[in-house]
N, CA and C atoms as an extended XYZ file, in Angstrom:
297
Properties=species:S:1:pos:R:3:atomname:S:1:resname:S:1:resid:I:1 pbc="F F F"
N       -22.918       28.135       -0.346 N   MET     1
C       -23.205       27.532        0.897 CA  MET     1
C       -24.459       27.903        1.589 C   MET     1
N       -25.017       27.036        2.343 N   THR     2
C       -26.264       27.401        3.062 CA  THR     2
C       -25.820       28.209        4.230 C   THR     2
N       -26.782       28.908        4.751 N   LYS     3
C       -26.718       29.758        5.848 CA  LYS     3
C       -26.227       28.961        7.144 C   LYS     3
N       -26.853       27.841        7.269 N   LEU     4
C       -26.560       26.929        8.537 CA  LEU     4
C       -25.167       26.555        8.342 C   LEU     4
N       -24.659       26.108        7.180 N   PHE     5
C       -23.269       25.722        7.064 CA  PHE     5
C       -22.258       26.847        7.348 C   PHE     5
N       -22.594       28.051        6.810 N   GLN     6
C       -21.826       29.189        7.114 CA  GLN     6
C       -21.620       29.477        8.618 C   GLN     6
N       -22.868       29.371        9.202 N   GLY     7
C       -22.801       29.658       10.719 CA  GLY     7
C       -21.981       28.596       11.488 C   GLY     7
N       -22.024       27.266       11.037 N   VAL     8
C       -21.254       26.392       11.668 CA  VAL     8
C       -19.752       26.546       11.449 C   VAL     8
N       -19.418       26.926       10.320 N   VAL     9
C       -17.957       27.152       10.013 CA  VAL     9
C       -17.452       28.452       10.733 C   VAL     9
N       -18.310       29.484       10.737 N   LEU    10
C       -17.951       30.672       11.475 CA  LEU    10
C       -17.907       30.461       12.904 C   LEU    10
N       -18.763       29.654       13.515 N   GLY    11
C       -18.628       29.264       14.992 CA  GLY    11
C       -17.471       28.493       15.301 C   GLY    11
N       -17.080       27.529       14.420 N   ALA    12
C       -15.851       26.740       14.717 CA  ALA    12
C       -14.649       27.658       14.553 C   ALA    12
N       -14.575       28.625       13.689 N   LEU    13
C       -13.317       29.457       13.567 CA  LEU    13
C       -13.299       30.347       14.757 C   LEU    13
N       -14.416       30.878       15.210 N   VAL    14
C       -14.304       31.732       16.495 CA  VAL    14
C       -13.912       30.905       17.610 C   VAL    14
N       -14.510       29.627       17.689 N   GLY    15
C       -14.041       28.861       18.921 CA  GLY    15
C       -12.479       28.461       18.867 C   GLY    15
N       -12.041       28.272       17.663 N   LEU    16
C       -10.556       27.933       17.538 CA  LEU    16
C        -9.703       29.161       17.810 C   LEU    16
N       -10.151       30.345       17.340 N   SER    17
C        -9.303       31.592       17.664 CA  SER    17
C        -9.425       31.807       19.193 C   SER    17
N       -10.569       31.562       19.824 N   ALA    18
C       -10.644       31.945       21.246 CA  ALA    18
C        -9.767       30.927       22.034 C   ALA    18
N        -9.786       29.639       21.661 N   SER    19
C        -8.902       28.667       22.377 CA  SER    19
C        -7.320       28.937       22.225 C   SER    19
N        -7.034       29.432       20.926 N   ALA    20
C        -5.693       29.746       20.648 CA  ALA    20
C        -5.248       31.006       21.424 C   ALA    20
N        -6.098       31.921       21.679 N   ALA    21
C        -5.811       33.158       22.504 CA  ALA    21
C        -5.662       32.828       23.913 C   ALA    21
N        -6.411       31.969       24.412 N   PHE    22
C        -6.369       31.357       25.833 CA  PHE    22
C        -4.960       30.628       25.976 C   PHE    22
N        -4.606       29.813       25.104 N   ALA    23
C        -3.428       29.028       25.263 CA  ALA    23
C        -2.190       29.987       25.298 C   ALA    23
N        -2.229       31.007       24.505 N   ALA    24
C        -1.155       32.110       24.377 CA  ALA    24
C        -0.928       32.774       25.738 C   ALA    24
N        -1.850       32.644       26.708 N   ASP    25
C        -1.719       33.346       28.035 CA  ASP    25
C        -0.842       32.653       28.941 C   ASP    25
N        -0.633       31.236       28.667 N   VAL    26
C         0.216       30.366       29.330 CA  VAL    26
C         1.788       30.840       29.054 C   VAL    26
N         2.506       31.208       30.133 N   ARG    27
C         3.886       31.530       29.986 CA  ARG    27
C         4.805       30.341       29.642 C   ARG    27
N         5.742       30.635       28.757 N   THR    28
C         6.708       29.720       28.312 CA  THR    28
C         8.110       29.933       29.062 C   THR    28
N         8.691       28.963       29.605 N   TYR    29
C        10.007       29.120       30.255 CA  TYR    29
C        11.057       28.362       29.472 C   TYR    29
N        12.341       28.687       29.839 N   GLN    30
C        13.390       27.947       29.148 CA  GLN    30
C        14.456       27.606       30.128 C   GLN    30
N        15.100       26.453       29.866 N   VAL    31
C        16.245       26.080       30.634 CA  VAL    31
C        17.216       25.445       29.683 C   VAL    31
N        18.548       25.773       29.948 N   THR    32
C        19.560       25.344       29.044 CA  THR    32
C        20.686       24.724       29.954 C   THR    32
N        21.189       23.531       29.613 N   GLY    33
C        22.299       22.882       30.383 CA  GLY    33
C        22.558       21.549       29.876 C   GLY    33
N        23.473       20.861       30.448 N   PRO    34
C        23.902       19.542       29.953 CA  PRO    34
C        22.779       18.539       30.483 C   PRO    34
N        22.491       17.554       29.671 N   VAL    35
C        21.594       16.462       30.114 CA  VAL    35
C        22.190       15.569       31.046 C   VAL    35
N        21.543       15.378       32.115 N   VAL    36
C        22.030       14.490       33.272 CA  VAL    36
C        21.429       13.052       33.038 C   VAL    36
N        20.135       12.985       32.699 N   SER    37
C        19.519       11.727       32.376 CA  SER    37
C        18.362       11.962       31.430 C   SER    37
N        18.021       10.975       30.650 N   VAL    38
C        16.859       11.080       29.798 CA  VAL    38
C        16.121        9.749       29.633 C   VAL    38
N        14.768        9.793       29.869 N   THR    39
C        13.915        8.634       29.670 CA  THR    39
C        12.812        8.974       28.854 C   THR    39
N        11.883        7.957       28.584 N   ASP    40
C        10.729        8.244       27.789 CA  ASP    40
C         9.839        9.272       28.407 C   ASP    40
N         9.913        9.410       29.719 N   SER    41
C         8.971       10.213       30.257 CA  SER    41
C         9.507       11.595       30.985 C   SER    41
N        10.751       11.691       30.966 N   ALA    42
C        11.480       12.828       31.547 CA  ALA    42
C        12.825       13.076       31.065 C   ALA    42
N        13.270       14.369       31.276 N   ILE    43
C        14.667       14.683       30.873 CA  ILE    43
C        15.094       15.459       32.142 C   ILE    43
N        16.389       15.268       32.449 N   THR    44
C        17.014       16.022       33.657 CA  THR    44
C        18.183       16.836       33.170 C   THR    44
N        18.181       18.092       33.441 N   VAL    45
C        19.182       18.967       32.901 CA  VAL    45
C        19.839       19.710       34.101 C   VAL    45
N        21.183       19.828       34.063 N   GLN    46
C        21.848       20.531       35.212 CA  GLN    46
C        21.806       22.030       34.870 C   GLN    46
N        21.279       22.695       35.835 N   LYS    47
C        21.215       24.240       35.805 CA  LYS    47
C        21.935       24.764       36.969 C   LYS    47
N        23.203       25.170       36.836 N   GLY    48
C        23.971       25.561       38.014 CA  GLY    48
C        24.410       24.378       38.875 C   GLY    48
N        24.110       24.415       40.140 N   LYS    49
C        24.344       23.198       40.915 CA  LYS    49
C        23.050       22.279       41.011 C   LYS    49
N        21.997       22.758       40.556 N   ASP    50
C        20.667       22.040       40.622 CA  ASP    50
C        20.425       21.140       39.397 C   ASP    50
N        19.631       20.088       39.602 N   ASN    51
C        19.104       19.302       38.525 CA  ASN    51
C        17.716       19.564       38.380 C   ASN    51
N        17.306       19.883       37.175 N   TRP    52
C        15.926       20.208       36.816 CA  TRP    52
C        15.361       19.023       35.955 C   TRP    52
N        14.344       18.314       36.516 N   GLU    53
C        13.665       17.199       35.933 CA  GLU    53
C        12.280       17.749       35.294 C   GLU    53
N        12.252       17.655       33.985 N   ILE    54
C        11.203       18.099       33.292 CA  ILE    54
C        10.408       16.900       32.526 C   ILE    54
N         9.198       16.782       32.737 N   GLY    55
C         8.412       15.691       32.203 CA  GLY    55
C         8.207       15.891       30.735 C   GLY    55
N         8.145       14.773       29.910 N   LYS    56
C         7.949       14.821       28.491 CA  LYS    56
C         7.039       13.667       28.010 C   LYS    56
N         6.592       13.770       26.864 N   SER    57
C         5.598       12.626       26.341 CA  SER    57
C         5.991       12.449       24.872 C   SER    57
N         5.215       11.551       24.318 N   ALA    58
C         5.453       11.224       22.917 CA  ALA    58
C         5.144       12.459       22.016 C   ALA    58
N         4.376       13.523       22.598 N   ASP    59
C         4.075       14.667       21.907 CA  ASP    59
C         5.076       15.751       21.876 C   ASP    59
N         6.111       15.577       22.843 N   THR    60
C         7.107       16.459       22.940 CA  THR    60
C         7.987       16.501       21.589 C   THR    60
N         8.126       17.780       21.096 N   LYS    61
C         8.921       17.951       19.801 CA  LYS    61
C        10.495       17.902       20.247 C   LYS    61
N        11.120       16.944       19.573 N   THR    62
C        12.515       16.772       19.901 CA  THR    62
C        13.254       16.800       18.583 C   THR    62
N        14.377       17.626       18.579 N   THR    63
C        15.236       17.727       17.435 CA  THR    63
C        16.489       16.958       17.739 C   THR    63
N        16.902       16.037       16.987 N   GLY    64
C        18.097       15.360       17.131 CA  GLY    64
C        17.953       14.068       18.266 C   GLY    64
N        18.966       13.374       18.396 N   ASP    65
C        19.050       12.262       19.400 CA  ASP    65
C        19.726       12.724       20.634 C   ASP    65
N        18.867       13.037       21.642 N   VAL    66
C        19.341       13.582       22.941 CA  VAL    66
C        20.046       12.485       23.703 C   VAL    66
N        21.209       12.870       24.180 N   LYS    67
C        22.004       11.786       24.964 CA  LYS    67
C        22.542       12.534       26.275 C   LYS    67
N        22.838       11.775       27.264 N   VAL    68
C        23.414       12.217       28.521 CA  VAL    68
C        24.823       13.062       28.064 C   VAL    68
N        25.012       14.243       28.607 N   GLY    69
C        26.166       15.026       28.312 CA  GLY    69
C        25.918       16.037       27.284 C   GLY    69
N        24.906       15.896       26.392 N   ASP    70
C        24.563       16.935       25.434 CA  ASP    70
C        24.032       18.184       25.990 C   ASP    70
N        24.457       19.371       25.489 N   LYS    71
C        23.859       20.522       25.991 CA  LYS    71
C        22.507       20.836       25.232 C   LYS    71
N        21.337       21.048       25.990 N   VAL    72
C        20.203       21.281       25.418 CA  VAL    72
C        19.412       22.520       25.913 C   VAL    72
N        18.526       22.984       25.180 N   THR    73
C        17.675       24.114       25.562 CA  THR    73
C        16.292       23.466       25.604 C   THR    73
N        15.611       23.654       26.571 N   ILE    74
C        14.267       23.084       26.810 CA  ILE    74
C        13.212       24.265       26.971 C   ILE    74
N        12.205       24.270       26.225 N   MET    75
C        11.137       25.205       26.358 CA  MET    75
C         9.954       24.409       27.101 C   MET    75
N         9.542       24.948       28.103 N   TYR    76
C         8.415       24.278       28.847 CA  TYR    76
C         7.366       25.216       29.347 C   TYR    76
N         6.319       24.547       29.798 N   ARG    77
C         5.214       25.403       30.578 CA  ARG    77
C         4.865       24.711       31.791 C   ARG    77
N         4.492       25.426       32.768 N   MET    78
C         4.037       24.918       34.063 CA  MET    78
C         2.579       24.653       33.982 C   MET    78
N         2.236       23.399       34.311 N   THR    79
C         0.756       22.873       34.273 CA  THR    79
C         0.435       22.276       35.480 C   THR    79
N        -0.638       22.534       36.050 N   ALA    80
C        -1.058       22.010       37.304 CA  ALA    80
C        -1.468       20.577       37.128 C   ALA    80
N        -1.011       19.693       38.057 N   ALA    81
C        -1.453       18.356       38.024 CA  ALA    81
C        -2.736       18.112       38.902 C   ALA    81
N        -2.956       18.883       39.817 N   SER    82
C        -4.199       18.965       40.680 CA  SER    82
C        -4.318       20.299       41.313 C   SER    82
N        -5.467       20.558       41.733 N   ILE    83
C        -5.717       21.763       42.502 CA  ILE    83
C        -6.820       21.359       43.523 C   ILE    83
N        -6.548       21.706       44.790 N   GLU    84
C        -7.414       21.466       45.847 CA  GLU    84
C        -7.719       22.771       46.564 C   GLU    84
N        -8.980       23.168       46.574 N   ALA    85
C        -9.483       24.515       47.201 CA  ALA    85
C        -9.996       24.109       48.552 C   ALA    85
N        -9.634       24.927       49.483 N   LYS    86
C       -10.081       24.796       50.852 CA  LYS    86
C       -10.795       26.107       51.278 C   LYS    86
N       -11.975       26.073       51.819 N   ALA    87
C       -12.609       27.289       52.343 CA  ALA    87
C       -11.823       27.925       53.436 C   ALA    87
N       -11.728       29.319       53.403 N   PRO    88
C       -11.144       29.943       54.480 CA  PRO    88
C       -11.727       29.711       55.858 C   PRO    88
N       -10.909       29.640       56.909 N   LYS    89
C       -11.531       29.400       58.220 CA  LYS    89
C       -12.274       30.693       58.604 C   LYS    89
N       -13.412       30.481       59.329 N   ALA    90
C       -14.263       31.623       59.702 CA  ALA    90
C       -13.448       32.355       60.788 C   ALA    90
N       -13.642       33.742       60.708 N   ALA    91
C       -12.805       34.542       61.714 CA  ALA    91
C       -13.486       34.346       63.071 C   ALA    91
N       -12.745       34.247       64.157 N   ALA    92
C       -13.343       33.991       65.488 CA  ALA    92
C       -14.053       35.431       65.898 C   ALA    92
N       -15.220       35.371       66.358 N   ALA    93
C       -15.925       36.523       66.836 CA  ALA    93
C       -15.327       36.975       68.214 C   ALA    93
N       -15.050       38.260       68.188 N   LYS    94
C       -14.433       38.895       69.421 CA  LYS    94
C       -15.496       39.288       70.286 C   LYS    94
N       -15.310       39.058       71.636 N   PRO    95
C       -16.484       39.575       72.482 CA  PRO    95
C       -16.502       41.049       72.523 C   PRO    95
N       -17.644       41.641       72.686 N   ALA    96
C       -17.750       43.153       72.811 CA  ALA    96
C       -17.162       43.639       74.095 C   ALA    96
N       -16.435       44.732       74.045 N   LYS    97
C       -15.775       45.339       75.156 CA  LYS    97
C       -16.851       46.005       75.954 C   LYS    97
N       -16.608       45.887       77.355 N   LYS    98
C       -17.570       46.573       78.277 CA  LYS    98
C       -17.089       48.056       78.630 C   LYS    98
N       -18.008       48.954       78.622 N   LYS    99
C       -17.629       50.246       78.961 CA  LYS    99
C       -17.608       50.556       80.416 C   LYS    99
């Protein structure tokens, strides 16, 4: 192999391991309960008295044919849909006290 090719392969491997390490930092959560509803884009599970709706896509790994009433365990991650930053308000200047 040429030095250039080795460098490209090494760089790609370092990049992949760095992105894998970054992805591992995102916490995974779990919810278990009976299925209330299921569509192509979401599944709703009853957790206690609450219904938890969790989005899903064609990439979601699913084992078996999930139907309403089935007890399921869902592993999920929280992902931001949007982030809006606002600058903090400037602190109001207090007048100097007279002596």
